[in-house]
Short mmCIF file of C-alpha atoms in Angstrom, two decimals:
data_model
loop_
_atom_site.label_atom_id
_atom_site.label_comp_id
_atom_site.label_asym_id
_atom_site.label_seq_id
_atom_site.Cartn_x
_atom_site.Cartn_y
_atom_site.Cartn_z
CA MET A 13 0.00 0.00 0.00
CA LEU A 14 1.50 3.30 -1.12
CA LEU A 15 0.45 6.39 0.84
CA ILE A 16 1.39 9.72 -0.73
CA LEU A 17 1.28 12.86 1.41
CA SER A 18 1.21 16.35 -0.06
CA GLY A 19 0.91 19.61 1.85
CA HIS A 20 0.04 18.16 5.25
CA SER A 21 1.47 16.31 8.26
CA PHE A 22 -1.45 13.96 8.99
CA ARG A 23 0.60 10.86 8.28
CA TYR A 24 -0.19 8.91 11.45
CA GLU A 25 -3.96 8.73 11.04
CA CYS A 26 -3.81 8.36 7.24
CA GLU A 27 -1.41 5.46 7.63
CA ASN A 28 -3.66 3.78 10.22
CA LEU A 29 -6.66 4.08 7.91
CA CYS A 30 -4.74 2.54 5.01
CA ARG A 31 -3.67 -0.33 7.25
CA LEU A 32 -7.27 -0.79 8.31
CA PHE A 33 -8.40 -1.51 4.75
CA PHE A 34 -5.23 -3.22 3.49
CA PRO A 35 -3.91 -5.11 6.54
CA TYR A 36 -1.73 -7.47 4.48
CA SER A 37 -0.06 -4.77 2.38
CA PRO A 38 2.60 -2.86 4.37
CA VAL A 39 2.08 0.90 4.12
CA GLN A 40 4.93 2.72 2.39
CA VAL A 41 5.22 6.53 2.54
CA PRO A 42 7.69 7.97 -0.01
CA ASP A 43 9.60 11.17 0.70
CA SER A 44 8.29 12.66 -2.55
CA PRO A 45 5.41 11.74 -4.90
CA PRO A 46 6.39 9.07 -7.45
CA GLU A 47 6.28 9.81 -11.16
CA ASP A 48 3.90 6.91 -11.83
CA LEU A 49 1.16 5.50 -9.62
CA PRO A 50 1.70 1.88 -8.57
CA ALA A 51 -0.10 -1.17 -9.93
CA GLY A 52 -1.22 -2.10 -6.40
CA PRO A 53 -3.26 -0.19 -3.81
CA TYR A 54 -2.45 3.45 -3.18
CA ALA A 55 -3.85 6.67 -1.72
CA LEU A 56 -2.83 10.15 -2.81
CA THR A 57 -3.73 12.73 -0.14
CA GLU A 58 -3.35 16.48 -0.58
CA VAL A 59 -4.08 19.65 1.39
CA ARG A 60 -3.43 23.13 -0.10
CA LEU A 61 -4.60 26.70 0.38
CA THR A 62 -6.81 28.18 -2.37
CA ALA A 63 -8.88 31.34 -2.75
CA GLU A 64 -11.93 29.39 -1.54
CA GLY A 65 -10.19 28.00 1.56
CA TRP A 66 -8.18 24.92 2.42
CA PHE A 67 -8.67 22.33 -0.30
CA CYS A 68 -8.50 18.64 0.63
CA SER A 69 -8.26 15.98 -2.04
CA VAL A 70 -7.91 12.20 -1.94
CA THR A 71 -7.53 9.74 -4.78
CA ALA A 72 -7.52 6.06 -3.85
CA GLY A 73 -6.94 3.11 -6.16
CA ASP A 74 -6.35 -0.61 -6.13
CA GLY A 75 -4.57 -1.01 -9.45
CA GLU A 76 -7.79 -1.62 -11.38
CA ARG A 77 -9.89 1.43 -10.58
CA SER A 78 -9.60 4.67 -8.68
CA LEU A 79 -11.92 7.03 -6.83
CA THR A 80 -11.46 10.72 -6.05
CA GLY A 81 -13.04 12.95 -3.41
CA GLN A 82 -12.64 16.63 -2.59
CA ALA A 83 -13.70 18.98 0.19
CA TYR A 84 -12.98 22.45 1.57
CA SER A 85 -12.37 23.43 5.19
CA PRO A 86 -11.72 26.82 6.84
CA ALA A 87 -8.41 25.56 8.27
CA PRO A 88 -5.99 22.66 7.64
CA ASP A 89 -8.17 19.97 9.16
CA GLU A 90 -7.18 16.37 9.78
CA TYR A 91 -10.77 15.18 10.11
CA THR A 92 -11.85 16.57 6.72
CA LEU A 93 -8.98 14.78 5.01
CA THR A 94 -9.23 11.49 6.87
CA ASN A 95 -13.01 11.40 6.50
CA LEU A 96 -12.50 11.66 2.74
CA LEU A 97 -9.85 8.94 2.82
CA TYR A 98 -12.03 6.62 4.91
CA SER A 99 -15.07 7.06 2.65
CA LEU A 100 -13.08 6.38 -0.54
CA LEU A 101 -11.27 3.33 0.86
CA SER A 102 -14.56 1.92 2.11
CA ARG A 103 -16.13 2.33 -1.34
CA LEU A 104 -13.05 0.98 -3.08
CA THR A 105 -12.81 -2.19 -0.98
CA GLY A 106 -16.51 -2.72 -0.23
CA PHE A 107 -15.57 -3.05 3.45
CA THR A 108 -17.35 -1.10 6.19
CA PRO A 109 -15.36 -1.49 9.43
CA PRO A 110 -17.61 -1.95 12.49
CA TRP A 111 -15.70 0.78 14.36
CA GLY A 112 -15.73 3.06 11.34
CA MET A 113 -12.85 5.52 11.19
CA LEU A 114 -11.66 4.74 14.71
CA THR A 115 -8.23 3.18 14.87
CA GLY A 116 -7.31 4.14 18.44
CA VAL A 117 -7.13 2.00 21.56
CA HIS A 118 -9.80 3.75 23.67
CA PRO A 119 -13.11 4.29 21.82
CA VAL A 120 -15.09 4.50 25.07
CA LYS A 121 -12.89 7.35 26.26
CA LEU A 122 -13.75 9.20 23.03
CA LEU A 123 -17.45 8.44 23.52
CA ARG A 124 -17.19 9.92 27.03
CA GLN A 125 -16.09 13.21 25.48
CA HIS A 126 -19.09 13.28 23.13
CA VAL A 127 -21.47 12.45 25.98
CA GLY A 128 -19.88 15.09 28.20
CA ARG A 129 -20.65 17.77 25.61
CA LEU A 130 -24.06 16.63 24.39
CA GLY A 131 -25.58 14.23 26.89
CA PHE A 132 -25.85 10.46 26.76
CA GLU A 133 -28.25 9.90 23.86
CA GLU A 134 -27.32 12.86 21.67
CA GLY A 135 -23.62 12.37 22.38
CA GLY A 136 -23.87 8.70 21.46
CA GLU A 137 -25.53 9.55 18.15
CA ASP A 138 -22.94 12.23 17.40
CA PHE A 139 -20.19 9.68 18.12
CA ARG A 140 -21.81 7.15 15.77
CA GLN A 141 -22.31 9.56 12.90
CA LYS A 142 -19.04 11.47 13.07
CA TRP A 143 -16.83 8.40 13.20
CA HIS A 144 -19.04 6.08 11.08
CA VAL A 145 -19.32 3.57 13.94
CA SER A 146 -21.94 0.85 13.52
CA SER A 147 -25.06 0.94 15.68
CA GLY A 148 -24.05 -2.31 17.36
CA LYS A 149 -20.61 -1.07 18.39
CA THR A 150 -22.02 2.28 19.48
CA ASP A 151 -24.50 0.46 21.73
CA LEU A 152 -21.68 -1.71 23.12
CA ALA A 153 -19.56 1.36 23.89
CA LYS A 154 -22.53 3.05 25.58
CA GLN A 155 -23.09 -0.02 27.77
CA VAL A 156 -19.43 0.03 28.80
CA LEU A 157 -19.60 3.75 29.56
CA SER A 158 -22.66 3.21 31.77
CA ALA A 159 -21.04 0.27 33.56
CA GLN A 160 -17.92 2.32 34.33
CA ARG A 161 -19.77 5.26 35.77
CA GLN A 162 -19.85 4.22 39.42
CA ALA A 163 -16.15 3.28 39.53
CA VAL A 164 -15.04 6.44 37.72
CA GLU A 165 -17.17 8.72 39.89
CA ALA A 166 -15.80 7.05 43.04
CA LEU A 167 -12.24 7.91 42.02
CA SER A 168 -10.54 10.74 43.89
CA PRO A 169 -7.70 12.78 42.33
CA ARG A 170 -5.49 11.42 45.10
CA ASP A 171 -6.34 7.78 44.35
CA PHE A 172 -4.01 5.59 42.34
CA SER A 173 -3.71 2.00 41.15
CA LEU A 174 -0.57 -0.12 41.33
CA TYR A 175 0.51 -2.40 38.49
CA VAL A 176 3.29 -4.94 39.02
CA GLY A 177 4.70 -6.82 36.03
CA ILE A 178 6.10 -10.36 36.07
CA PRO A 179 7.57 -10.89 32.57
CA PHE A 180 7.97 -14.68 32.71
CA CYS A 181 5.86 -17.54 31.35
CA PRO A 182 6.22 -21.34 31.37
CA THR A 183 6.34 -21.25 27.54
CA ARG A 184 5.68 -18.53 24.98
CA CYS A 185 2.32 -18.65 23.19
CA ALA A 186 2.57 -18.49 19.39
CA TYR A 187 0.37 -15.36 19.16
CA CYS A 188 2.14 -13.46 21.95
CA SER A 189 3.92 -10.18 21.23
CA PHE A 190 4.45 -9.22 24.88
CA ILE A 191 7.89 -8.87 26.43
CA SER A 192 7.44 -12.00 28.57
CA GLN A 193 10.11 -14.72 28.33
CA ASP A 194 9.77 -18.44 28.80
CA ILE A 195 11.16 -19.80 32.02
CA ALA A 196 13.37 -22.38 30.29
CA ASN A 197 15.51 -19.63 28.76
CA ALA A 198 15.14 -16.92 31.40
CA GLY A 199 14.87 -18.93 34.63
CA LYS A 200 18.16 -17.61 36.01
CA LEU A 201 16.79 -14.06 35.82
CA VAL A 202 13.78 -14.67 38.07
CA ALA A 203 15.50 -14.41 41.46
CA PRO A 204 17.52 -11.23 40.74
CA TYR A 205 14.52 -9.71 38.98
CA LEU A 206 12.30 -10.29 41.99
CA GLU A 207 14.83 -8.76 44.40
CA LEU A 208 15.05 -5.57 42.34
CA LEU A 209 11.28 -5.48 41.85
CA LEU A 210 10.79 -5.57 45.61
CA GLY A 211 13.10 -2.56 45.83
CA GLU A 212 11.16 -0.62 43.21
CA ILE A 213 7.92 -1.39 45.05
CA ALA A 214 9.47 -0.12 48.29
CA ARG A 215 10.50 3.13 46.60
CA THR A 216 7.00 3.52 45.17
CA ALA A 217 5.43 3.00 48.59
CA GLN A 218 7.75 5.65 50.02
CA ILE A 219 6.65 8.11 47.32
CA ALA A 220 2.98 7.32 47.88
CA GLN A 221 3.29 7.92 51.61
CA GLY A 222 5.19 11.17 51.12
CA LEU A 223 2.63 12.54 48.66
CA GLY A 224 -0.38 11.36 50.65
CA ILE A 225 -1.92 9.46 47.75
CA ARG A 226 -4.27 6.55 48.33
CA LEU A 227 -3.98 3.05 46.84
CA CYS A 228 -7.36 1.85 45.52
CA SER A 229 -6.47 -1.23 43.43
CA VAL A 230 -3.57 -3.60 42.78
CA TYR A 231 -2.97 -5.69 39.68
CA ILE A 232 -0.10 -8.15 39.27
CA GLY A 233 0.12 -9.09 35.60
CA GLY A 234 2.56 -10.39 33.07
CA GLY A 235 3.59 -12.65 31.58
CA THR A 236 2.33 -15.19 34.04
CA PRO A 237 2.81 -14.16 37.68
CA THR A 238 2.20 -17.72 38.89
CA THR A 239 5.41 -18.74 37.14
CA LEU A 240 6.85 -17.63 40.50
CA SER A 241 6.91 -20.15 43.34
CA ALA A 242 4.46 -20.00 46.23
CA GLU A 243 7.21 -18.54 48.43
CA GLN A 244 8.09 -15.88 45.87
CA LEU A 245 4.43 -14.93 45.42
CA ALA A 246 4.05 -14.62 49.19
CA ARG A 247 7.08 -12.29 49.35
CA LEU A 248 5.84 -10.17 46.47
CA CYS A 249 2.30 -9.76 47.78
CA GLY A 250 3.58 -9.29 51.33
CA GLN A 251 5.83 -6.47 50.16
CA ILE A 252 2.80 -4.68 48.77
CA THR A 253 0.45 -5.20 51.71
CA GLY A 254 3.21 -4.51 54.21
CA LEU A 255 4.40 -1.21 52.74
CA PHE A 256 1.29 0.41 51.30
CA ASP A 257 -1.74 1.68 53.18
CA MET A 258 -4.33 -0.90 52.07
CA SER A 259 -7.28 0.59 53.94
CA ALA A 260 -8.88 2.02 50.78
CA CYS A 261 -7.79 -0.79 48.44
CA THR A 262 -10.95 -2.62 47.41
CA GLU A 263 -9.38 -5.19 45.08
CA PHE A 264 -6.13 -7.09 44.64
CA THR A 265 -5.83 -9.03 41.39
CA VAL A 266 -3.23 -11.59 40.37
CA GLU A 267 -3.32 -12.78 36.79
CA ALA A 268 -2.66 -16.46 37.41
CA GLY A 269 -3.30 -17.01 33.73
CA ARG A 270 -1.82 -20.28 32.59
CA PRO A 271 -3.49 -23.24 34.35
CA ASP A 272 -0.26 -25.24 34.09
CA THR A 273 1.30 -22.84 36.63
CA ILE A 274 -1.52 -22.94 39.18
CA THR A 275 -1.10 -25.07 42.29
CA TRP A 276 -2.90 -25.36 45.61
CA GLU A 277 0.18 -23.97 47.40
CA LYS A 278 0.32 -20.87 45.16
CA LEU A 279 -3.38 -20.16 45.51
CA GLY A 280 -3.09 -20.56 49.26
CA ALA A 281 -0.22 -18.07 49.36
CA LEU A 282 -2.21 -15.57 47.32
CA LYS A 283 -5.31 -15.94 49.46
CA ALA A 284 -3.31 -15.58 52.68
CA ALA A 285 -1.71 -12.41 51.30
CA GLY A 286 -5.08 -10.74 50.73
CA VAL A 287 -5.52 -11.29 47.00
CA THR A 288 -9.22 -10.98 46.11
CA ARG A 289 -9.34 -11.73 42.38
CA VAL A 290 -7.51 -14.12 40.07
CA SER A 291 -7.55 -14.93 36.38
CA VAL A 292 -7.46 -18.43 34.93
CA ASN A 293 -7.09 -17.97 31.21
CA PRO A 294 -7.80 -20.91 28.92
CA GLN A 295 -7.97 -18.87 25.65
CA THR A 296 -9.79 -21.90 24.19
CA MET A 297 -11.15 -25.18 25.50
CA ILE A 298 -10.27 -27.17 22.38
CA ALA A 299 -7.15 -29.32 22.73
CA GLN A 300 -6.00 -29.01 19.12
CA VAL A 301 -6.32 -25.22 19.14
CA LEU A 302 -4.29 -25.12 22.36
CA ARG A 303 -1.57 -27.10 20.58
CA ASN A 304 -1.77 -24.75 17.59
CA ILE A 305 -0.93 -21.77 19.79
CA GLY A 306 1.87 -23.49 21.67
CA ARG A 307 0.16 -24.14 24.97
CA ASP A 308 1.19 -27.28 26.85
CA HIS A 309 -1.87 -27.60 29.07
CA SER A 310 -5.13 -29.45 28.39
CA PRO A 311 -8.74 -28.23 28.69
CA GLU A 312 -9.02 -30.48 31.73
CA ALA A 313 -6.22 -28.50 33.40
CA VAL A 314 -8.37 -25.38 33.09
CA GLU A 315 -11.23 -27.12 34.87
CA GLU A 316 -8.87 -28.33 37.61
CA ALA A 317 -7.43 -24.83 38.09
CA PHE A 318 -10.92 -23.34 38.44
CA ALA A 319 -11.86 -25.99 40.97
CA LEU A 320 -8.74 -25.21 43.01
CA ALA A 321 -9.42 -21.47 42.90
CA HIS A 322 -12.98 -21.95 44.10
CA LYS A 323 -11.79 -24.33 46.84
CA ALA A 324 -9.19 -21.77 47.94
CA GLY A 325 -12.02 -19.30 48.53
CA PHE A 326 -11.71 -16.95 45.56
CA ARG A 327 -15.06 -15.44 44.64
CA ASP A 328 -13.98 -13.29 41.72
CA ILE A 329 -12.36 -15.33 38.95
CA ASN A 330 -11.79 -14.11 35.41
CA ALA A 331 -11.37 -16.28 32.32
CA ASP A 332 -9.90 -15.04 29.03
CA LEU A 333 -10.96 -16.38 25.65
CA ILE A 334 -9.56 -15.40 22.25
CA VAL A 335 -11.56 -15.35 19.02
CA GLY A 336 -9.83 -15.93 15.70
CA LEU A 337 -7.23 -18.46 16.93
CA PRO A 338 -5.65 -20.69 14.28
CA GLY A 339 -7.76 -23.79 13.72
CA ASP A 340 -10.75 -22.49 15.66
CA SER A 341 -14.26 -22.04 14.27
CA LEU A 342 -17.56 -20.50 15.30
CA ASP A 343 -18.78 -23.85 16.63
CA GLY A 344 -15.48 -24.30 18.45
CA PHE A 345 -15.72 -20.89 20.09
CA ILE A 346 -19.34 -21.53 21.14
CA TYR A 347 -18.17 -24.80 22.72
CA SER A 348 -15.29 -23.07 24.54
CA LEU A 349 -17.50 -20.30 25.90
CA ASP A 350 -20.07 -22.81 27.15
CA LYS A 351 -17.36 -24.88 28.84
CA VAL A 352 -15.93 -21.81 30.55
CA LEU A 353 -19.33 -20.58 31.70
CA ALA A 354 -19.95 -23.99 33.28
CA LEU A 355 -16.97 -23.24 35.57
CA SER A 356 -18.81 -20.25 37.13
CA PRO A 357 -16.47 -17.33 36.43
CA THR A 358 -17.57 -13.89 37.58
CA ASN A 359 -15.63 -12.21 34.75
CA VAL A 360 -15.12 -13.32 31.14
CA THR A 361 -12.82 -11.33 28.87
CA VAL A 362 -13.21 -11.89 25.14
CA HIS A 363 -10.13 -10.93 23.13
CA CYS A 364 -9.68 -10.80 19.38
CA LEU A 365 -6.48 -12.25 18.00
CA ALA A 366 -4.00 -9.46 17.24
CA LEU A 367 -0.88 -10.56 15.40
CA LYS A 368 2.04 -8.21 15.93
CA LYS A 369 5.70 -8.27 15.03
CA GLY A 370 6.79 -10.03 18.21
CA ALA A 371 4.53 -13.04 17.63
CA SER A 372 5.88 -16.29 16.18
CA ILE A 373 2.70 -16.55 14.09
CA THR A 374 2.78 -13.92 11.36
CA HIS A 375 0.28 -12.64 8.84
CA GLU A 376 2.11 -14.55 6.12
CA GLU A 377 1.43 -17.87 7.80
CA ASP A 378 -2.08 -18.43 6.46
CA SER A 379 -2.22 -22.20 6.30
CA LEU A 380 -4.79 -22.24 9.10
CA GLY A 381 -6.82 -19.24 7.95
CA LEU A 382 -5.79 -17.00 10.85
CA HIS A 383 -6.84 -13.38 10.37
CA LYS A 384 -8.70 -13.65 7.09
CA LYS A 385 -11.84 -15.26 8.51
CA THR A 386 -13.30 -11.83 9.14
CA ALA A 387 -16.96 -12.83 8.98
CA GLU A 388 -16.47 -15.86 11.22
CA THR A 389 -14.47 -13.83 13.74
CA ALA A 390 -17.23 -11.22 13.83
CA ALA A 391 -19.79 -14.00 14.38
CA MET A 392 -17.77 -15.28 17.35
CA VAL A 393 -17.72 -11.82 18.90
CA GLU A 394 -21.43 -11.32 18.28
CA HIS A 395 -22.20 -14.69 19.87
CA SER A 396 -20.22 -13.70 22.97
CA ILE A 397 -22.17 -10.44 23.22
CA GLN A 398 -25.53 -12.20 23.01
CA ARG A 399 -24.58 -15.14 25.23
CA LEU A 400 -22.91 -13.20 28.02
CA GLY A 401 -25.44 -10.38 27.96
CA GLY A 402 -28.24 -12.92 28.16
CA LEU A 403 -26.72 -14.41 31.32
CA GLY A 404 -26.52 -11.07 33.10
CA PHE A 405 -22.87 -10.25 32.39
CA VAL A 406 -22.27 -6.56 31.70
CA PRO A 407 -19.52 -5.20 29.40
CA TYR A 408 -17.46 -2.95 31.67
CA TYR A 409 -14.21 -2.26 29.84
CA LEU A 410 -13.20 -2.31 26.20
CA TYR A 411 -10.09 -1.60 24.19
CA ARG A 412 -8.73 -2.16 20.72
CA GLN A 413 -5.35 -3.03 19.22
CA THR A 414 -3.63 -2.66 15.89
CA ARG A 415 -3.79 -5.62 13.49
CA MET A 416 -6.78 -7.01 15.37
CA ALA A 417 -8.83 -9.76 13.75
CA GLY A 418 -11.87 -8.29 12.01
CA ASN A 419 -10.98 -4.79 13.29
CA LEU A 420 -13.07 -5.64 16.35
CA GLU A 421 -12.38 -5.22 20.07
CA ASN A 422 -11.43 -6.81 23.39
CA THR A 423 -14.23 -6.66 25.93
CA GLY A 424 -14.32 -7.48 29.62
CA TRP A 425 -17.65 -8.79 30.93
CA ALA A 426 -18.56 -8.97 34.60
CA LEU A 427 -21.46 -10.12 36.71
CA PRO A 428 -22.93 -7.27 38.80
CA GLY A 429 -20.61 -6.29 41.64
CA SER A 430 -17.52 -8.01 40.24
CA ALA A 431 -16.10 -5.50 37.75
CA CYS A 432 -12.35 -4.98 38.10
CA ARG A 433 -11.71 -1.31 38.91
CA TYR A 434 -8.09 -1.52 37.77
CA ASN A 435 -9.18 -2.57 34.27
CA ILE A 436 -11.54 0.38 34.10
CA TYR A 437 -8.99 2.92 35.26
CA THR A 438 -6.14 1.77 33.05
CA MET A 439 -8.25 1.40 29.89
CA ASP A 440 -10.42 4.47 30.45
CA GLU A 441 -7.33 6.41 31.57
CA SER A 442 -9.43 8.08 34.24
CA GLY A 443 -6.96 7.72 37.10
CA THR A 444 -3.27 7.50 37.92
CA VAL A 445 -1.64 4.09 37.50
CA ILE A 446 1.86 3.59 38.89
CA ALA A 447 3.69 0.65 37.33
CA CYS A 448 6.58 -1.40 38.69
CA GLY A 449 8.53 -4.05 36.83
CA ALA A 450 9.73 -4.69 33.30
CA GLY A 451 7.45 -3.32 30.60
CA GLY A 452 5.50 -1.21 33.07
CA VAL A 453 4.06 2.11 31.93
CA THR A 454 3.13 4.61 34.63
CA LYS A 455 0.27 6.96 33.72
CA LEU A 456 0.03 10.10 35.81
CA LYS A 457 -3.41 11.69 35.45
CA ASP A 458 -3.72 15.47 35.48
CA PRO A 459 -6.55 16.13 38.00
CA CYS A 460 -7.66 19.21 36.04
CA SER A 461 -7.76 17.76 32.51
CA ASP A 462 -7.61 14.54 30.49
CA ASP A 463 -3.84 14.87 30.05
CA LEU A 464 -1.58 11.97 31.00
CA THR A 465 2.14 11.93 31.68
CA ARG A 466 3.68 8.55 30.87
CA VAL A 467 6.82 7.14 32.51
CA PHE A 468 8.23 3.98 30.91
CA ASN A 469 10.20 1.19 32.54
CA PHE A 470 12.63 -0.83 30.45
CA LYS A 471 10.87 -3.62 28.58
CA TYR A 472 13.01 -6.70 29.04
CA PRO A 473 14.06 -8.46 32.26
CA HIS A 474 17.79 -8.24 31.49
CA GLU A 475 17.47 -4.47 30.88
CA TYR A 476 15.43 -4.07 34.04
CA ILE A 477 18.12 -5.85 36.04
CA SER A 478 21.18 -4.20 34.48
CA ARG A 479 19.71 -0.66 34.49
CA GLN A 480 17.91 -0.67 37.82
CA ALA A 481 19.50 2.62 38.88
CA GLU A 482 17.81 4.32 35.94
CA ILE A 483 14.48 2.76 36.88
CA LEU A 484 14.73 4.32 40.35
CA GLU A 485 15.79 7.66 38.84
CA ARG A 486 12.61 7.60 36.77
CA LYS A 487 10.65 6.97 39.95
CA ASP A 488 12.27 10.09 41.42
CA GLY A 489 11.20 12.06 38.35
CA MET A 490 7.71 10.59 38.65
CA GLU A 491 7.53 11.87 42.22
CA VAL A 492 8.38 15.41 41.10
CA THR A 493 5.81 15.32 38.30
CA LEU A 494 3.08 13.87 40.48
CA ARG A 495 3.73 16.41 43.21
CA GLY A 496 3.32 19.18 40.65
CA LEU A 497 0.02 17.73 39.44
CA LEU A 498 -1.32 17.36 42.98
CA ASP A 499 -0.34 20.92 43.81
CA ARG A 500 -2.95 22.01 41.24
CA LEU A 501 -5.77 20.70 43.42
#
């Protein structure tokens, strides 16, 4: 896909729209317009000042035919240009994306802005029309916005959530693009990593106490945190509960994740440490599909892990499923969802397969269908919406990723009273999240606006270990920034 820019700097959004319609054709942006248009897909985008105003023009082609659109705006306007580009690419390909023009991660956050200006119903309709979002996805986003309301309104500017990252897994899933490393190759890093992580947590607790900010939720994710031993998990959780003021913390989640890492001893350690919510993530309940994605556990192991978690006294248990996995089908997904629901989870998160550069499965590997089963993937998602909604689950958080199957979404569903506040705050970006560990991203929320200041930890365990002094320096800088934001109150 060739994207030609002339007279404007709106490359980012134009490139995302081209990728939306031509996901298997890498977008190339030349430094200057070519002499001849290519035989394959292309988009020529132009903005220039004329006597009548700013003139926007787009010509899009696929090598066989081309379409052109033009519009005027009173100022150089990204929306006018990208709206033209979206409309022409949709006509050219015959594809109408369910989320319309939206390519960002947080559509519900954008909906919140429309509703804030115009009210719930009128704002929802303005959101749908302006961004060409389907009625179904608009309704889904509105349900999520309503479900988040209580948690968002309960948040004080001095509240924060704590994220702790454990970047290790028993094996690496074939679809995974995260920074997690399998324990066979990175096992020697676990002990030194944990020692330094405990130090970063201690520094964070010191900052929180000094600033007078209040911890409201904790989330230990990964990777697979239960790759750690029961003793290591007890130390990690004990460091948190022992150093932070937990009096206002209403939830403590550990993403147990892989059932092949879950034992009675580990669950007991988590329960004793005050953990209130765990995840047991099958992704699918079909043995062959599990093998396709490089998972060593069986569907029966998922059932055993759920039984152990219930026996250990955990009330809130999440299960993740992924639609669009290699070798899966609509009937297979229906079977997996039914099997998971029979285990009595309080949360079910439905993800869409998103193949990124770090995954061992790539877009070129199409022997199993993978991403190109757009209609079937959409049917899986629609079934999950109808099935979970019909059982009283409510969609309470939603986010999207690049290169996502069917250009759809990831949605967390919860039974009433069991929504995870951390998931709301981090995806809605409505509150401060302080992150510790490799790959962690701290988000400092401006109490007077929607602005966020991000502070990044190093991604990989070996970097985290070798550059720990820099991690702590960034925590010092975070303290200065956060103090400045709080002084605005």
